[in-house]
Coordinates of C-alpha atoms and ligand atoms in Angstrom, one line a residue:
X1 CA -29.1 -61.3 45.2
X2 CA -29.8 -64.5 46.6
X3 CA -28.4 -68.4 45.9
X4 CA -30.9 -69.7 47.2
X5 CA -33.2 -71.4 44.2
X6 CA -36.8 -71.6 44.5
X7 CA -38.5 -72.4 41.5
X8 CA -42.4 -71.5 41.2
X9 CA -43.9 -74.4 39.2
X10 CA -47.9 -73.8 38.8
X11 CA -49.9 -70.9 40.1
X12 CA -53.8 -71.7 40.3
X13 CA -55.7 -69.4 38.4
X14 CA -58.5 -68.9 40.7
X15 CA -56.9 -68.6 44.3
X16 CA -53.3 -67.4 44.9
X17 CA -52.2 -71.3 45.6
X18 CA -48.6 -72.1 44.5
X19 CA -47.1 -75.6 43.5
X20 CA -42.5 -75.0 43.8
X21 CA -39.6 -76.8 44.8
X22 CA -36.1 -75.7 46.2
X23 CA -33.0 -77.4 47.3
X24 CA -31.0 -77.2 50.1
X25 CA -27.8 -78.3 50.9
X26 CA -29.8 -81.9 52.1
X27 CA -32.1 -82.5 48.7
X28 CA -34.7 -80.9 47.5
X29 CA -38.5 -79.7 49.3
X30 CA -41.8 -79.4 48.0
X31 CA -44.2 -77.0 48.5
X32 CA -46.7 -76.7 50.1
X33 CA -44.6 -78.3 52.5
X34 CA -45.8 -79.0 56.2
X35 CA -42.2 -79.4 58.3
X36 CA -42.8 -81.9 61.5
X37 CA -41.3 -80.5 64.5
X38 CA -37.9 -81.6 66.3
X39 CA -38.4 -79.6 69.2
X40 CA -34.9 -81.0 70.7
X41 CA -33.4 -82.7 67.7
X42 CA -36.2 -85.3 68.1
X43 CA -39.9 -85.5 66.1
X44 CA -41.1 -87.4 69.6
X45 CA -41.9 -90.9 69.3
X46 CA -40.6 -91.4 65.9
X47 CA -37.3 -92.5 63.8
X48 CA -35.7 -90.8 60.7
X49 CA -36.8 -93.9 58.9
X50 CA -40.6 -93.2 59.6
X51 CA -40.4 -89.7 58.5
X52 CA -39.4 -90.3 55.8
X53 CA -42.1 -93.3 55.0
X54 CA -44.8 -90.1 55.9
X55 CA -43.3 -88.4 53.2
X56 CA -41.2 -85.7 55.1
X57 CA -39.0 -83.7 52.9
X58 CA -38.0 -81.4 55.3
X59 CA -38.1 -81.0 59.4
X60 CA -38.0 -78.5 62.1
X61 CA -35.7 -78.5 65.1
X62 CA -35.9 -75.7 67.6
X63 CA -32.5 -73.6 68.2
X64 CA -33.5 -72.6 72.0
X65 CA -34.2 -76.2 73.2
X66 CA -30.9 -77.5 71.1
X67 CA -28.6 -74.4 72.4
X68 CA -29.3 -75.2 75.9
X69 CA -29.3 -78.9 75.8
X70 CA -26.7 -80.8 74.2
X71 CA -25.5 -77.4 73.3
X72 CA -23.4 -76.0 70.1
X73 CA -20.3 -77.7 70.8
X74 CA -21.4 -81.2 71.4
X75 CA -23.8 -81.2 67.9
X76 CA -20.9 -79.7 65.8
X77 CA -18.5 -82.2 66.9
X78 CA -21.1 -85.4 66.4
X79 CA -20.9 -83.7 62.8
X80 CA -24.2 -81.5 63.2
X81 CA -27.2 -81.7 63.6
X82 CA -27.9 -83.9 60.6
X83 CA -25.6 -86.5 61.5
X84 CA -26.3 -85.9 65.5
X85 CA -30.7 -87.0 64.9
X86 CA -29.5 -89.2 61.7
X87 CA -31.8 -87.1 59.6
X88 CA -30.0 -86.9 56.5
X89 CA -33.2 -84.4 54.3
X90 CA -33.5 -80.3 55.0
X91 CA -33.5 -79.0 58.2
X92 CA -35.1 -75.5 59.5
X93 CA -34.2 -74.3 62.5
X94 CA -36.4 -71.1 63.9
X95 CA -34.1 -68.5 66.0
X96 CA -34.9 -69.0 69.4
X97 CA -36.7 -66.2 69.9
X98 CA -39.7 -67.0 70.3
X99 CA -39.5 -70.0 72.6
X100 CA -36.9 -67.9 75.1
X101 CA -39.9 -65.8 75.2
X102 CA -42.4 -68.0 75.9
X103 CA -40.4 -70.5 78.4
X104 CA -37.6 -68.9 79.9
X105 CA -37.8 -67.0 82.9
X106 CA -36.9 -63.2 83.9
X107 CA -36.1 -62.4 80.2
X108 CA -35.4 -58.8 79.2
X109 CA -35.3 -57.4 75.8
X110 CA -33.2 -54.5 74.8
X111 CA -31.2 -53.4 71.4
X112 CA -28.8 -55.7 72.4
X113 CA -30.6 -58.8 72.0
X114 CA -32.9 -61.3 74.6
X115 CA -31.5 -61.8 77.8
X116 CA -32.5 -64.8 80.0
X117 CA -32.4 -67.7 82.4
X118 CA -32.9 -71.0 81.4
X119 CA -36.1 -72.6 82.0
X120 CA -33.3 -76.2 82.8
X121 CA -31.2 -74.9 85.1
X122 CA -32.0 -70.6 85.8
X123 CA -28.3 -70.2 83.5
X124 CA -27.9 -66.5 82.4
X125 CA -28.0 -66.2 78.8
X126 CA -27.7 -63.2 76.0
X127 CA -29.5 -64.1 72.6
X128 CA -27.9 -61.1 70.4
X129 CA -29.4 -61.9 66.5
X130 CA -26.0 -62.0 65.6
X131 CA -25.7 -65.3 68.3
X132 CA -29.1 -66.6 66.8
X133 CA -27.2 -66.6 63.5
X134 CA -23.7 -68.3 64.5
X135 CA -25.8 -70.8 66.8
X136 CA -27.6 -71.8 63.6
X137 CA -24.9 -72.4 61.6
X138 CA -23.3 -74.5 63.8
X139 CA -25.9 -76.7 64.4
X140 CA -25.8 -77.2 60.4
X141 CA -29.0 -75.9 59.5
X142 CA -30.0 -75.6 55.7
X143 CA -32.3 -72.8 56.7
X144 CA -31.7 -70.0 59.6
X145 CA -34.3 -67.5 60.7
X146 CA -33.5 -63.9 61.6
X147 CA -34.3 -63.2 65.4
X148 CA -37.5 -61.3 65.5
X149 CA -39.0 -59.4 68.5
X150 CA -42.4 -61.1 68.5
X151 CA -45.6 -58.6 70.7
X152 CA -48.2 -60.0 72.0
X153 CA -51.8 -58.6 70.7
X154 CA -53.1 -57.2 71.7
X155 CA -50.8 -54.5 72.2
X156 CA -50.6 -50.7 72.3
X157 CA -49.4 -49.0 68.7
X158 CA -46.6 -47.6 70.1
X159 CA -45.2 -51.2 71.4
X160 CA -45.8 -53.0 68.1
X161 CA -43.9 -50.3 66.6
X162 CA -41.1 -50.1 68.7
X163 CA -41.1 -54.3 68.3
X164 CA -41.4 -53.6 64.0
X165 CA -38.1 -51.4 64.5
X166 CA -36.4 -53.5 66.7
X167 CA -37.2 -56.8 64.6
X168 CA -35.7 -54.6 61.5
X169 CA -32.5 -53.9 63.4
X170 CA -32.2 -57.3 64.4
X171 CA -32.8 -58.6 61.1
X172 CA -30.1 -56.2 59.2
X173 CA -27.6 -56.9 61.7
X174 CA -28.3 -61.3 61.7
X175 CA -27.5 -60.7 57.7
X176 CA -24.7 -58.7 58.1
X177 CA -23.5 -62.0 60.7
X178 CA -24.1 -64.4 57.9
X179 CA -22.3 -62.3 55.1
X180 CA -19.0 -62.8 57.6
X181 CA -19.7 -66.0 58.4
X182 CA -19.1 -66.8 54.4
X183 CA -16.2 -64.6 54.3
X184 CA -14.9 -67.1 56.4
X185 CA -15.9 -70.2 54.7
X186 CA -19.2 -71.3 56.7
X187 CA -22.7 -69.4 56.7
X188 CA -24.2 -71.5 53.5
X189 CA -27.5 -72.0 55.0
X190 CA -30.9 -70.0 53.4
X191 CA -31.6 -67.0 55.6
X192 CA -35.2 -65.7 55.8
X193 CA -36.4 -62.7 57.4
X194 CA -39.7 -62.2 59.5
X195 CA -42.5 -60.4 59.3
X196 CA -43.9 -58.8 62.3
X197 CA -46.0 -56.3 63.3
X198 CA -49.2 -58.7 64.7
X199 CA -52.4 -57.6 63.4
X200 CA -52.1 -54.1 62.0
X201 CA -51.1 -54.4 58.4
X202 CA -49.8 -51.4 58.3
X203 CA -47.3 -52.0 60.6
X204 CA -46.9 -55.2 58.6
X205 CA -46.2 -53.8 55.4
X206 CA -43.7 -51.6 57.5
X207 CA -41.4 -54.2 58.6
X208 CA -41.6 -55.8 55.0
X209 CA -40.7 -52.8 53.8
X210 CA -37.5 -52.6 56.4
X211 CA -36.5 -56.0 55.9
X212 CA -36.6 -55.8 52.0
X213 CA -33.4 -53.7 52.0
X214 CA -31.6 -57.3 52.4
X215 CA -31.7 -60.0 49.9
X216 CA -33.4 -62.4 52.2
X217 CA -33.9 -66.2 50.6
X218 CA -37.5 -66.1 52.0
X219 CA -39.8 -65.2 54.1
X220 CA -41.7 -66.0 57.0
X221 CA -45.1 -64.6 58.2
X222 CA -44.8 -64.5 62.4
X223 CA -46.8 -63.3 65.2
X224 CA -50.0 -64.9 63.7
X225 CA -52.6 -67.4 65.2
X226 CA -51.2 -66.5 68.9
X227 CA -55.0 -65.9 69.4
X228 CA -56.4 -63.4 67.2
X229 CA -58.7 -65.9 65.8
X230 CA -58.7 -67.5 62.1
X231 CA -60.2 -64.7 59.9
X232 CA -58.4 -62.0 61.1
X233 CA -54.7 -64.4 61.1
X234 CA -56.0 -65.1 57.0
X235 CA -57.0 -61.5 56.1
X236 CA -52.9 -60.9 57.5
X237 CA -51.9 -63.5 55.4
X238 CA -53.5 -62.3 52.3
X239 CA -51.8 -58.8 53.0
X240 CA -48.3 -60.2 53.7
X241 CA -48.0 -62.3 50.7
X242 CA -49.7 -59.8 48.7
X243 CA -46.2 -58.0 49.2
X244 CA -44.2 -60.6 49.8
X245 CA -42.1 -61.0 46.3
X246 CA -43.4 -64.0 44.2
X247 CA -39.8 -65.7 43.3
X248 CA -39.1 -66.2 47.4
X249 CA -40.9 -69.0 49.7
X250 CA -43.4 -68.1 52.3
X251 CA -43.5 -69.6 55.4
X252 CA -46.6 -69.3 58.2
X253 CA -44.8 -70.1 61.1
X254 CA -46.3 -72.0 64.0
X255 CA -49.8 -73.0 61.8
X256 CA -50.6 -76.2 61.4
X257 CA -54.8 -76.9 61.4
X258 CA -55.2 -78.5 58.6
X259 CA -57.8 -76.1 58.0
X260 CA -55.5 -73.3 58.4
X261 CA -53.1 -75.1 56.1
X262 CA -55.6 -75.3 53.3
X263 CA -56.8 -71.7 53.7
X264 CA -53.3 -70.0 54.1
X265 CA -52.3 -72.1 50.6
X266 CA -55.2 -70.1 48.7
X267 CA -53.4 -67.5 49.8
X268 CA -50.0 -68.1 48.7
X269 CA -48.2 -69.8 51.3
X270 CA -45.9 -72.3 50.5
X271 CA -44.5 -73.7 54.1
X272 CA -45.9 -74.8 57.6
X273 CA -44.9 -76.2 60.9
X274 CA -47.1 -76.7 64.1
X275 CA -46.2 -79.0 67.1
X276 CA -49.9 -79.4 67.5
X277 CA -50.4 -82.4 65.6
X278 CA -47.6 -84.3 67.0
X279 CA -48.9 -82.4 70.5
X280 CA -52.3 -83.7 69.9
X281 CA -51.6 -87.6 68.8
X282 CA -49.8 -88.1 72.2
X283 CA -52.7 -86.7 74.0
X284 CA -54.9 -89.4 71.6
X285 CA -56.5 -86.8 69.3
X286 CA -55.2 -87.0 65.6
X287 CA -57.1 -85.5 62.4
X288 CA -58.6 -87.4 59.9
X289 CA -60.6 -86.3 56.2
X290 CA -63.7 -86.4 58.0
X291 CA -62.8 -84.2 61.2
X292 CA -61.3 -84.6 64.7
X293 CA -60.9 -88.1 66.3
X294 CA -60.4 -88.5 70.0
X295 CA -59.2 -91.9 70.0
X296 CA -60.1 -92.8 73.8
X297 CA -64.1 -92.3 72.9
X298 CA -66.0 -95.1 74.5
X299 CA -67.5 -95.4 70.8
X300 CA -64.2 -96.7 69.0
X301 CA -64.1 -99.6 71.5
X302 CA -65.4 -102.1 69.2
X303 CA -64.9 -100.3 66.0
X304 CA -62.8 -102.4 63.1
X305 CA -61.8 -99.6 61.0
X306 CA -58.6 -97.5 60.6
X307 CA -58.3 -94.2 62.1
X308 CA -59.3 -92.7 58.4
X309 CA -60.0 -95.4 56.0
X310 CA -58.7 -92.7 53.2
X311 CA -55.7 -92.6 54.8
X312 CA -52.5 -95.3 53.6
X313 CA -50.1 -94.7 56.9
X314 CA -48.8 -97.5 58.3
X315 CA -51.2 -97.4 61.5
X316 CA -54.4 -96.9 59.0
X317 CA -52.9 -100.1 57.2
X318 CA -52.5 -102.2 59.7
X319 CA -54.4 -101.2 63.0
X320 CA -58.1 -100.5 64.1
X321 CA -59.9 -97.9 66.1
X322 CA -60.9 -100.4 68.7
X323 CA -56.9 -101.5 68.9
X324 CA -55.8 -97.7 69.2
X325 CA -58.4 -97.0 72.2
X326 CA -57.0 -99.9 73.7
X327 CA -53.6 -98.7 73.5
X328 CA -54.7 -95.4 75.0
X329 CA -56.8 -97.0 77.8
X330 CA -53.5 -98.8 79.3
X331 CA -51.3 -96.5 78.7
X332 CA -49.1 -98.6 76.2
X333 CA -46.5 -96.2 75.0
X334 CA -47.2 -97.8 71.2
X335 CA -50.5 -96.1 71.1
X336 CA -48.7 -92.3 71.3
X337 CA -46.3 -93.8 68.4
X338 CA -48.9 -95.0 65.8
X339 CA -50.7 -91.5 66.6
X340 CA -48.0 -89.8 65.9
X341 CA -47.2 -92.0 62.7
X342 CA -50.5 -91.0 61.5
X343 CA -50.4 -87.2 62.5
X344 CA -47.6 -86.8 60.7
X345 CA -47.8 -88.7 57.9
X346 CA -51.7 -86.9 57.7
X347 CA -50.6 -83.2 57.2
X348 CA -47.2 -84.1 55.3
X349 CA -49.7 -85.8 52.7
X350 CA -52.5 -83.6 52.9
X351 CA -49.4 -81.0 51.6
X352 CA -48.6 -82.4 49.0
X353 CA -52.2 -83.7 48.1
X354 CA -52.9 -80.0 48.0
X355 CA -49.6 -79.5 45.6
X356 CA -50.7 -82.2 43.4
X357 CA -54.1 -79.6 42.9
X358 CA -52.1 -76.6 42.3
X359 CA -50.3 -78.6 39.6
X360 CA -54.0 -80.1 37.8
X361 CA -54.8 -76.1 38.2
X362 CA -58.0 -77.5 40.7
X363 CA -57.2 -76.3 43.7
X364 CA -60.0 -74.0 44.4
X365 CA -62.4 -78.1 43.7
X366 CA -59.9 -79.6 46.1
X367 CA -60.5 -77.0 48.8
X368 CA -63.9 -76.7 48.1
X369 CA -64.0 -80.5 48.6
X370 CA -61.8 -80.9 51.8
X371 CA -63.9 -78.4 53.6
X372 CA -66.9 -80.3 53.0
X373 CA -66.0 -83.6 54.2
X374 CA -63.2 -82.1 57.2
X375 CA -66.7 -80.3 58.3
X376 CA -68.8 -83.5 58.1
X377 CA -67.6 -85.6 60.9
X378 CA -69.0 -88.4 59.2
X379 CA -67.2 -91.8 60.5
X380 CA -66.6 -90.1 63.7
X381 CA -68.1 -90.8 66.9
X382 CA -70.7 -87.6 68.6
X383 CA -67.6 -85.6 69.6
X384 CA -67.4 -86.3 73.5
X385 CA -66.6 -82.6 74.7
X386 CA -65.0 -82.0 72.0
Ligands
ZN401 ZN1 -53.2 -92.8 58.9

């Protein structure tokens, strides 16, 4: 049904946390996997080279951002989008969707597809799913996501229904465009499909249900933490994959708390992205074992240690608090790169500390155990409004 191979290597016994592998075109990932983002062919701040020293296995770049600046053409003749970022491990790229929703202006959706105007220049654009699917593969993606029609919650039944339907049409008909797309010789990216239907598991199981007539390669849990707070995005989570077939990868889309990330792998989640952390570290807040550090706080002027002594980045290696402040205090563009060094490198390990768990068949210790000390603030400053 499907070629693409995902291979479930350890199931804990006492929460639903999986340890599995698959390969793409561009090597192999691990999961739990956490995918820094590449909003515009670009994880900001950093090299190829220093994702790759974090541990990154696999990245993601977003399709609207890409589509409307360089464009298609200009990645697939640079040789795509691995060649174009010199990024030579998996690349994800999400559909579009849901950032011509949230930043393009006068948008209108219909059966046809997402009609908009660029947020760069006020273009006219039509995103039909089977455009989000041709756009994908010639950027040279490894893995393509369906176009989706995401609501926002709250919303009245009869809208999330009509979105559940509509993300169900759209779905069939992207797979349909990637089954021609390998009649003619390209298409070989993994294709998942989306679950939607917000915060009414019925509605959920719905557009599973819909979506299952395909042979998807995965799947990916959307329209979650867009506001309807933690336990009600995890009790969703716990239903989806509850359905969700056990031999395909799961993917929370947008999630990326590393709190979030450790509760949605007891529940059998296997992949992440969130710009948040990369967001955050520019902004001089990164997460560390013990909490949330605001690296400007008056209290890390004269402090000697790493950001997270537990940590083996290169900026815990090699820099102190009281050196990081400093960089934030005048502005010195380094500071936003050794934050970012960290912030990745943090949630790409804590992954695949949390895989390592799975493995030893301790993962329900390791959370346990991370809670505690991620709750403790201890080596952290009196959070200053924070
Ligand atoms: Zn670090």
């Amino acid at each position: 049904m499907t070629d693409f191979p995902f291979q479930l290597e350890a199931q804990d016994r006492a929460t639903a946390a999986r340890a599995g592998r698959f390969t793409t075109r561009h090597g192999e990932v691990l999961t739990p996997a956490f995918m820094p983002v590449g909003t515009a062919g670009s994880v900001k701040t950093l090299t190829p080279d220093e994702l790759v020293a974090a541990g990154a296995d696999i990245l993601l770049a977003n399709t609207y951002h890409l589509y409307l600046r360089p464009g298609v053409d200009t990645v697939r003749r640079m040789g795509g989008l691995h060649r174009f970022m010199g990024w030579s491990r998996s690349i994800l790229t999400d559909s579009g969707g849901f950032q011509v929703m949230s930043l393009s202006e006068l948008r209108t959706v219909s059966d046809r597809g997402v009609e908009f105007r660029s947020h760069l220049d006020g273009s006219r654009h039509l995103l039909a799913p089977e455009d989000a699917i041709r756009i994908q593969d010639g950027l040279g993606t490894d893995i393509a996501m369906s176009l989706d029609e995401l609501v926002r919650m709250p919303a009245e039944a009869g809208a999330v229904r009509e979105a559940v339907d509509r993300t169900v049409r759209w779905a069939g008909r992207g797979f349909a465009e990637r089954e021609r797309l390998r009649g003619e010789g390209s298409g070989g990216m993994a294709l998942f499909g989306i679950v939607q239907g917000g915060t009414d598991a019925t509605e959920r199981a719905r557009c599973f249900e819909g979506l299952s007539r395909h042979g998807f390669d995965g799947w990916a849990l959307g329209g979650l933490w867009v506001g309807e707070g933690r336990s009600l995005g995890l009790e969703m989570v716990e239903h989806d994959t509850a359905m969700l077939p056990a031999s395909r990868p799961r993917y929370l889309m947008g999630v990326g708390h590393p709190v979030d990330l450790i509760e949605a792998v007891a529940r059998g989640v296997d992949m992440f992205d969130c710009v948040l952390p990369t967001r955050n570290a520019r902004r001089g807040t990164v997460f560390v074992s013990t909490g949330r550090l605001v690296v400007k706080n008056a209290a890390y002027a004269n402090d000697e240690r790493p950001l997270d002594p537990e940590c083996d980045c290169y900026t815990c290696r090699r820099f102190s608090r009281a050196y990081l402040r400093h960089l934030f205090a005048a502005g010195e563009l380094l500071g936003m790169r050794l934050a970012s060094l960290h912030a990745v490198h943090q949630m790409v390990s804590l992954a695949r500390r949390a895989r390592a768990a799975v493995v030893e068949g301790r993962y329900a210790e390791f959370r346990a155990a991370f809670l505690e000390k991620f709750r403790s603030r201890a080596t952290l400053a009196p959070a200053a409004g924070a």
